[in-house]
Amino acid sequence: MEFALSEEQEILSDSVKKMLSENIDIDLLRNHSKGDEGIRENIREIVVEMGLPGILISEEYGGSGLGILEASLIAEEFGRYAVPTPWIGNSVMAPTALAFKKGNNLAEKWLPLIASGEITACVALTEAVGKRSNTGLELNNSKVSGTSIFAIDGELNPRIIITAVDQELILIDTENTGVTICEIPTIDSTRPVVEIIFDSVDIEIIPGGEKAIQKTINVGRVLLAADILGASSNMIEKAVEYSLERKQFNRVIGSFQAVKHMCAEMAADLEPCRSLLWYAAYAQDNIDEEADLLSCHAKAHLSEIGQDVARVSTQVFGGMGFTDLLGMHYWFKRIGLSRQILGGPEKVRQEAAKIQGFLS
Amino acid sequence: MDLNAGPEYVSFRKEVTNFLSENIHMAGKARTPVRPSKQELEWQKKLIDKGYAARTIPQEYGGFGADSDVLKSRIIAEEFSQSSIPLGMANQGISMLVPTLLELGTDEQKKSWISKTISGEVIWCQGYSEPGSGSDLASLQTKAVDDGDDFVVNGQKIWTSGAQMSDMMFCLVRTEPDAPKHKGISYLLIDMKTPGIEVRPLMTMTGHAEFNEVFFTDVRVPKSQIVGKRGEGWYVANATLTHERGMLGDPNQSATRLKEIIDLMQEETFNGEKLIDNPVYLDRLMKLQARVLSMSFNSLRLLTASHKKSDAKMAKLIVKLNGCQLNHDLAGFAIDLLGELGTIYGKSNHDHGSGKWQWKFMFDLGLIIGGGTAQIQKNIISESGLGMPREPKPILEGKK
Ligand SMILES: Cc1cc2nc3c(=O)[nH]c(=O)nc-3n(C[C@H](O)[C@H](O)[C@H](O)COP(=O)(O)OP(=O)(O)OC[C@H]3O[C@@H](n4cnc5c(N)ncnc54)[C@H](O)[C@@H]3O)c2cc1C
């Protein structure tokens, strides 16, 4: 037994970090938020070149056959750099859904294309977690109609959409007629989410039923938590860095105890989250009976701590934190979006209670 | 990451659960800050014999002598906390002095003290703080003067937990008055029955006297009772303080407490509704559960790091700050669950067990302060963990 990252996992995480540090900076995030579409394609190319989209996909389908923990380590780095590229839906939730039942036709057909980066997959499971008014899908004669919002990874003309209707996971090939995708303008400009309108579209059922839906949501939650972990770590790191440069009263502000204590509190709150996340991610592949509960706890707890870190670290920057100049708000907002999608903290904690039999 | 439990561990868990179900009647209820009863001493012996306490302490010093095995330690911790049984005796001697002696004591000192300490036969108190030296511990003034085969100690300690029932004290004294403040301190083991020691219990906010003032007047301590060299006491004490901070943030205690709270929520009703069915309380419970789990997993990380002899850095620095606050919050939640009944602190027909929670709520506040206050922990986290600068020294008067 060992509660630590393996050497291979450290190397993976370091190499992703290196790639991101060479390719992503604040100007890029800024240009991306202003609508420079080329950026998405460029980053996507780099991510594909590194073989990342196939991280979870088995080797027989051209992937590298790694697990949710490895995918989370990548998500953490994507969060740290606020990377505008499909990840959680395309490379984690979709492969998890398709591979839930070994060796089915849909897996055989689509997983190789996701692994090679030829296509992207969008995941629309918001309504499976909870439905807002004027949303939801219906099945009529094997055709789906309706609206799904806050779908993940739909920004690069996804070839397939995975969603759920009547307790089944379904797959929609967007080459069929009747699919309209448009971006929803949220606070987070680094990670687009989309609305999808289906107008009597052909579907195929992904085998696995409710269990497959739950598992797909679970891994999505763990990965969102990982993204928050990375984003929060970055905010603390940047705040400490700034506090060692900025001077007031002839001292660096980082020598003021009030500032030190803000930073210490953030670090003390965030550090145990890393252990929680590792365990939750590991559980998804290895401890079936704890997978549901731990994904809830990881998502809810990191949402709370992430929000605190986002607030307090912004304060460390003073007025500069509030402006657009340093761009810390990109992380503030990314954390804000992660907190709400696939279930906000209260919703997810309620599920955690139910899983333990506390709520009927 | 490899949390796989091989068949060896499955049978180990079975062994632990069997032991617990067969022996649960022998266990004391909670870790009490009083001298262990005969029953508690027997229980402790049983735990050491089975390797559930003093697990990695070498057999020659009365321990079980197992290699460190993270998963087995976790299994023991989990099963004990599931049964709401404390993991053997926890006191300052076991948690602080023993690791210090193992690291820095002479062979003679190890042989004399470790075995008697882990068995509960010898109880220790920690004589560090003084009236003028709390957070600024290194400014301590209690003097020890070299006199033949002995040191002669004069001065006063304060906030000394359990001194009134202790056999021995591990104590910081100033042996080199002319050296810089951190370099003039020595670490002595003092027999509390030595003439010249006077212990005066101090009543605390809990209504009990958990700690004391201790006065030293010409107290003779044999020179063989020094741990480390003269003037190295600060270094020795810091080794001990790390262990104290591990003990004070113990996540097993939080896990046990959480379990007791869940039991309480399943038993107690308000307006006929079980507390466990109230969504608002449940939400608070889930929040606390996530914190408890995080700290438990954090401790697994620490165990792995110590096994590999690598520095756990931030994961280690945050334990005392987080653990003590978490335990305090857990007790506060239990009190809220009981509402007005939660304030009962004495004999009453309406007592639903609030006394225990109130005591913990207050005592844990003491622990947030003791052993290095929360603010001092934050200084350490920001300086050692985040690399932020120390407070600039104020300009001393007269030096202007
Ligand atoms: C329940 C309990 C049990 C204890 N048991 C023992 C024991 O067995 N043996 C023993 O030796 N001692 C014991 N102590 C003493 C304990 O270690 C001290 O109380 C503690 O170190 C704080 O010192 P102080 O009480 O002198 O407070 P002070 O040091 O006077 O602190 C007062 C306030 O000032 C703040 N402060 C001080 N310095 C700084 C700084 N540099 N930066 C920011 N804030 C600062 C503190 O955080 C605190 O809020 C115990 C204390 C308690 C409460």
Tab-separated table of C-alpha atoms in Angstrom, chain A residues 82-323:
chain	number	residue	atom	x	y	z
A	82	ALA	CA	-6.852	27.655	-17.141
A	83	VAL	CA	-6.434	25.818	-20.432
A	84	PRO	CA	-9.124	26.453	-23.033
A	85	THR	CA	-9.395	22.979	-24.494
A	86	PRO	CA	-11.790	20.041	-24.315
A	87	TRP	CA	-10.792	17.651	-21.563
A	88	ILE	CA	-13.265	16.502	-18.946
A	89	GLY	CA	-16.103	15.633	-21.347
A	90	ASN	CA	-14.129	14.517	-24.370
A	91	SER	CA	-11.275	12.628	-22.766
A	92	VAL	CA	-12.755	11.404	-19.524
A	93	MET	CA	-16.561	11.291	-19.361
A	94	ALA	CA	-17.147	10.154	-22.948
A	95	PRO	CA	-14.581	7.329	-22.845
A	96	THR	CA	-15.898	6.249	-19.442
A	97	ALA	CA	-19.437	6.087	-20.840
A	98	LEU	CA	-18.446	4.254	-24.026
A	99	ALA	CA	-16.202	1.759	-22.274
A	100	PHE	CA	-18.621	1.010	-19.433
A	101	LYS	CA	-19.597	-2.276	-21.074
A	102	LYS	CA	-16.556	-3.866	-22.606
A	103	GLY	CA	-16.413	-4.440	-26.348
A	104	ASN	CA	-19.620	-2.838	-27.570
A	105	ASN	CA	-19.994	-1.580	-31.145
A	106	LEU	CA	-20.097	2.071	-30.213
A	107	ALA	CA	-16.884	1.802	-28.237
A	108	GLU	CA	-15.209	0.073	-31.128
A	109	LYS	CA	-16.358	2.710	-33.536
A	110	TRP	CA	-15.750	5.890	-31.569
A	111	LEU	CA	-13.020	5.325	-28.999
A	112	PRO	CA	-10.238	5.032	-31.611
A	113	LEU	CA	-11.347	8.335	-33.117
A	114	ILE	CA	-11.355	10.073	-29.731
A	115	ALA	CA	-7.948	8.586	-28.885
A	116	SER	CA	-6.379	9.741	-32.121
A	117	GLY	CA	-7.876	13.176	-31.735
A	118	GLU	CA	-9.733	12.930	-35.041
A	119	ILE	CA	-12.994	13.875	-33.358
A	120	THR	CA	-14.148	15.485	-30.159
A	121	ALA	CA	-16.990	14.228	-27.999
A	122	CYS	CA	-19.341	16.479	-26.082
A	123	VAL	CA	-21.093	15.321	-22.909
A	124	ALA	CA	-24.523	16.658	-22.014
A	125	LEU	CA	-25.500	15.262	-18.628
A	126	THR	CA	-26.657	18.395	-16.824
A	127	GLU	CA	-30.275	17.242	-16.879
A	128	ALA	CA	-29.336	13.814	-15.555
A	129	VAL	CA	-28.122	15.610	-12.427
A	130	GLY	CA	-30.946	18.125	-12.190
A	131	LYS	CA	-33.335	19.796	-14.594
A	132	ARG	CA	-34.029	23.518	-14.898
A	133	SER	CA	-37.206	24.791	-16.529
A	134	ASN	CA	-37.389	24.630	-20.336
A	135	THR	CA	-34.742	21.957	-20.559
A	136	GLY	CA	-34.722	18.190	-20.835
A	137	LEU	CA	-34.889	15.530	-23.501
A	138	GLU	CA	-37.607	13.229	-24.753
A	139	LEU	CA	-37.489	10.092	-26.815
A	140	ASN	CA	-40.076	9.463	-29.521
A	141	ASN	CA	-39.742	6.537	-31.938
A	142	SER	CA	-36.030	6.305	-31.187
A	143	LYS	CA	-35.516	9.956	-31.964
A	144	VAL	CA	-34.551	12.516	-29.375
A	145	SER	CA	-35.911	16.043	-29.020
A	146	GLY	CA	-35.382	18.773	-26.472
A	147	THR	CA	-32.708	20.933	-24.937
A	148	SER	CA	-29.655	20.195	-22.871
A	149	ILE	CA	-27.674	23.048	-21.335
A	150	PHE	CA	-24.186	23.403	-19.921
A	151	ALA	CA	-22.896	20.539	-22.022
A	152	ILE	CA	-19.161	20.055	-21.655
A	153	ASP	CA	-16.638	20.159	-24.520
A	154	GLY	CA	-18.973	21.122	-27.320
A	155	GLU	CA	-16.952	24.047	-28.633
A	156	LEU	CA	-14.940	22.400	-31.408
A	157	ASN	CA	-17.684	20.971	-33.621
A	158	PRO	CA	-18.036	17.746	-31.696
A	159	ARG	CA	-18.702	14.741	-33.871
A	160	ILE	CA	-20.601	12.931	-31.140
A	161	ILE	CA	-22.725	13.954	-28.194
A	162	ILE	CA	-23.304	11.707	-25.233
A	163	THR	CA	-26.370	12.434	-23.175
A	164	ALA	CA	-29.029	10.550	-21.240
A	165	VAL	CA	-32.706	9.982	-21.658
A	166	ASP	CA	-35.043	7.543	-19.881
A	167	GLN	CA	-32.226	6.179	-17.688
A	168	GLU	CA	-30.129	5.259	-20.698
A	169	LEU	CA	-26.976	6.792	-22.037
A	170	ILE	CA	-27.405	7.702	-25.679
A	171	LEU	CA	-25.061	8.715	-28.426
A	172	ILE	CA	-25.852	11.205	-31.144
A	173	ASP	CA	-23.805	11.567	-34.279
A	174	THR	CA	-23.878	15.248	-35.114
A	175	GLU	CA	-23.738	14.444	-38.813
A	176	ASN	CA	-27.381	13.533	-38.438
A	177	THR	CA	-29.777	16.360	-39.040
A	178	GLY	CA	-31.501	18.216	-36.243
A	179	VAL	CA	-28.651	19.136	-33.874
A	180	THR	CA	-27.987	22.777	-33.045
A	181	ILE	CA	-25.106	23.744	-30.771
A	182	CYS	CA	-24.442	27.210	-29.415
A	183	GLU	CA	-22.136	28.499	-26.700
A	184	ILE	CA	-23.625	29.773	-23.467
A	185	PRO	CA	-21.915	32.963	-22.306
A	186	THR	CA	-20.823	32.208	-18.727
A	187	ILE	CA	-18.405	33.998	-16.425
A	188	ASP	CA	-15.706	31.532	-17.444
A	189	SER	CA	-14.269	32.455	-20.809
A	190	THR	CA	-11.528	29.840	-20.540
A	191	ARG	CA	-13.793	26.836	-20.758
A	192	PRO	CA	-16.805	27.111	-23.038
A	193	VAL	CA	-20.017	25.245	-22.272
A	194	VAL	CA	-22.790	24.808	-24.807
A	195	GLU	CA	-26.503	24.490	-25.225
A	196	ILE	CA	-27.681	21.746	-27.528
A	197	ILE	CA	-31.095	21.651	-29.146
A	198	PHE	CA	-32.198	18.333	-30.567
A	199	ASP	CA	-34.982	18.249	-33.097
A	200	SER	CA	-36.023	14.653	-33.654
A	201	VAL	CA	-32.516	13.253	-34.009
A	202	ASP	CA	-31.500	9.614	-34.473
A	203	ILE	CA	-29.805	8.046	-31.478
A	204	GLU	CA	-27.947	4.947	-30.485
A	205	ILE	CA	-28.065	3.497	-26.988
A	206	ILE	CA	-24.808	3.067	-25.113
A	207	PRO	CA	-25.130	-0.064	-22.994
A	208	GLY	CA	-24.946	0.235	-19.218
A	209	GLY	CA	-28.145	1.967	-18.108
A	210	GLU	CA	-28.295	3.978	-14.901
A	211	LYS	CA	-25.022	2.632	-13.570
A	212	ALA	CA	-23.198	3.884	-16.637
A	213	ILE	CA	-24.815	7.315	-16.256
A	214	GLN	CA	-23.796	7.487	-12.609
A	215	LYS	CA	-20.251	6.429	-13.305
A	216	THR	CA	-19.908	8.996	-16.071
A	217	ILE	CA	-21.157	11.742	-13.759
A	218	ASN	CA	-18.855	10.526	-10.969
A	219	VAL	CA	-15.719	10.815	-13.043
A	220	GLY	CA	-16.839	14.200	-14.325
A	221	ARG	CA	-17.193	15.427	-10.754
A	222	VAL	CA	-13.795	14.129	-9.722
A	223	LEU	CA	-12.231	15.811	-12.737
A	224	LEU	CA	-13.938	19.115	-12.002
A	225	ALA	CA	-12.605	18.860	-8.459
A	226	ALA	CA	-9.129	18.289	-9.887
A	227	ASP	CA	-9.488	21.345	-12.101
A	228	ILE	CA	-10.463	23.401	-9.040
A	229	LEU	CA	-7.462	22.030	-7.149
A	230	GLY	CA	-5.118	23.179	-9.906
A	231	ALA	CA	-6.797	26.555	-10.298
A	232	SER	CA	-6.713	27.154	-6.546
A	233	SER	CA	-3.062	26.101	-6.237
A	234	ASN	CA	-2.221	28.584	-8.933
A	235	MET	CA	-4.098	31.376	-7.206
A	236	ILE	CA	-2.245	30.745	-3.933
A	237	GLU	CA	1.088	30.507	-5.673
A	238	LYS	CA	0.539	33.736	-7.584
A	239	ALA	CA	-0.685	35.519	-4.464
A	240	VAL	CA	2.414	34.508	-2.499
A	241	GLU	CA	4.646	35.541	-5.413
A	242	TYR	CA	2.970	38.939	-5.643
A	243	SER	CA	3.173	39.447	-1.884
A	244	LEU	CA	6.940	39.061	-2.066
A	245	GLU	CA	7.266	41.811	-4.693
A	246	ARG	CA	4.698	44.428	-3.790
A	247	LYS	CA	5.897	46.930	-1.170
A	248	GLN	CA	3.892	49.136	1.179
A	249	PHE	CA	5.148	50.929	4.298
A	250	ASN	CA	8.672	50.128	3.051
A	251	ARG	CA	8.109	46.391	3.437
A	252	VAL	CA	7.006	43.650	1.094
A	253	ILE	CA	3.362	43.033	1.921
A	254	GLY	CA	4.204	39.336	2.380
A	255	SER	CA	5.982	40.286	5.591
A	256	PHE	CA	2.734	41.549	7.105
A	257	GLN	CA	1.305	38.898	9.307
A	258	ALA	CA	-2.251	39.531	8.154
A	259	VAL	CA	-1.147	38.706	4.618
A	260	LYS	CA	0.904	35.711	5.716
A	261	HIS	CA	-2.051	34.350	7.604
A	262	MET	CA	-4.387	34.737	4.645
A	263	CYS	CA	-1.928	32.686	2.618
A	264	ALA	CA	-1.377	30.132	5.373
A	265	GLU	CA	-5.120	29.623	5.760
A	266	MET	CA	-5.571	29.059	2.048
A	267	ALA	CA	-2.712	26.572	1.977
A	268	ALA	CA	-3.967	24.776	5.081
A	269	ASP	CA	-7.452	24.497	3.607
A	270	LEU	CA	-6.299	23.330	0.207
A	271	GLU	CA	-3.605	20.807	1.094
A	272	PRO	CA	-5.903	18.107	2.540
A	273	CYS	CA	-8.046	18.468	-0.587
A	274	ARG	CA	-5.182	16.994	-2.566
A	275	SER	CA	-5.333	13.830	-0.468
A	276	LEU	CA	-9.107	13.715	-0.788
A	277	LEU	CA	-8.850	14.084	-4.539
A	278	TRP	CA	-6.220	11.374	-4.953
A	279	TYR	CA	-8.321	8.994	-2.949
A	280	ALA	CA	-11.518	9.867	-4.819
A	281	ALA	CA	-9.808	9.494	-8.194
A	282	TYR	CA	-8.192	6.239	-7.205
A	283	ALA	CA	-11.520	4.944	-5.900
A	284	GLN	CA	-13.176	5.447	-9.301
A	285	ASP	CA	-11.020	2.704	-10.785
A	286	ASN	CA	-10.251	0.595	-7.753
A	287	ILE	CA	-12.785	0.859	-4.933
A	288	ASP	CA	-16.240	0.467	-6.452
A	289	GLU	CA	-18.207	0.736	-3.226
A	290	GLU	CA	-16.689	4.117	-2.367
A	291	ALA	CA	-16.641	5.637	-5.841
A	292	ASP	CA	-20.034	7.385	-5.682
A	293	LEU	CA	-19.571	8.885	-2.224
A	294	LEU	CA	-16.018	10.044	-2.764
A	295	SER	CA	-16.806	11.731	-6.056
A	296	CYS	CA	-19.514	13.728	-4.259
A	297	HIS	CA	-17.224	14.708	-1.412
A	298	ALA	CA	-14.375	15.674	-3.700
A	299	LYS	CA	-16.640	17.829	-5.849
A	300	ALA	CA	-18.450	19.559	-2.979
A	301	HIS	CA	-15.436	20.083	-0.744
A	302	LEU	CA	-13.201	21.442	-3.476
A	303	SER	CA	-16.006	23.706	-4.640
A	304	GLU	CA	-16.171	25.243	-1.176
A	305	ILE	CA	-12.450	25.519	-0.573
A	306	GLY	CA	-11.904	26.698	-4.147
A	307	GLN	CA	-14.356	29.522	-3.661
A	308	ASP	CA	-12.626	30.602	-0.448
A	309	VAL	CA	-9.218	30.509	-2.092
A	310	ALA	CA	-10.515	32.475	-5.064
A	311	ARG	CA	-11.852	35.183	-2.758
A	312	VAL	CA	-8.946	35.433	-0.340
A	313	SER	CA	-6.185	35.256	-2.936
A	314	THR	CA	-7.856	38.076	-4.854
A	315	GLN	CA	-7.651	40.162	-1.674
A	316	VAL	CA	-3.924	39.552	-1.386
A	317	PHE	CA	-3.500	41.478	-4.654
A	318	GLY	CA	-5.401	44.459	-3.335
A	319	GLY	CA	-6.954	46.636	-6.057
A	320	MET	CA	-4.800	44.899	-8.611
A	321	GLY	CA	-6.683	41.686	-7.860
A	322	PHE	CA	-9.951	43.344	-8.768
A	323	THR	CA	-8.696	44.667	-12.093
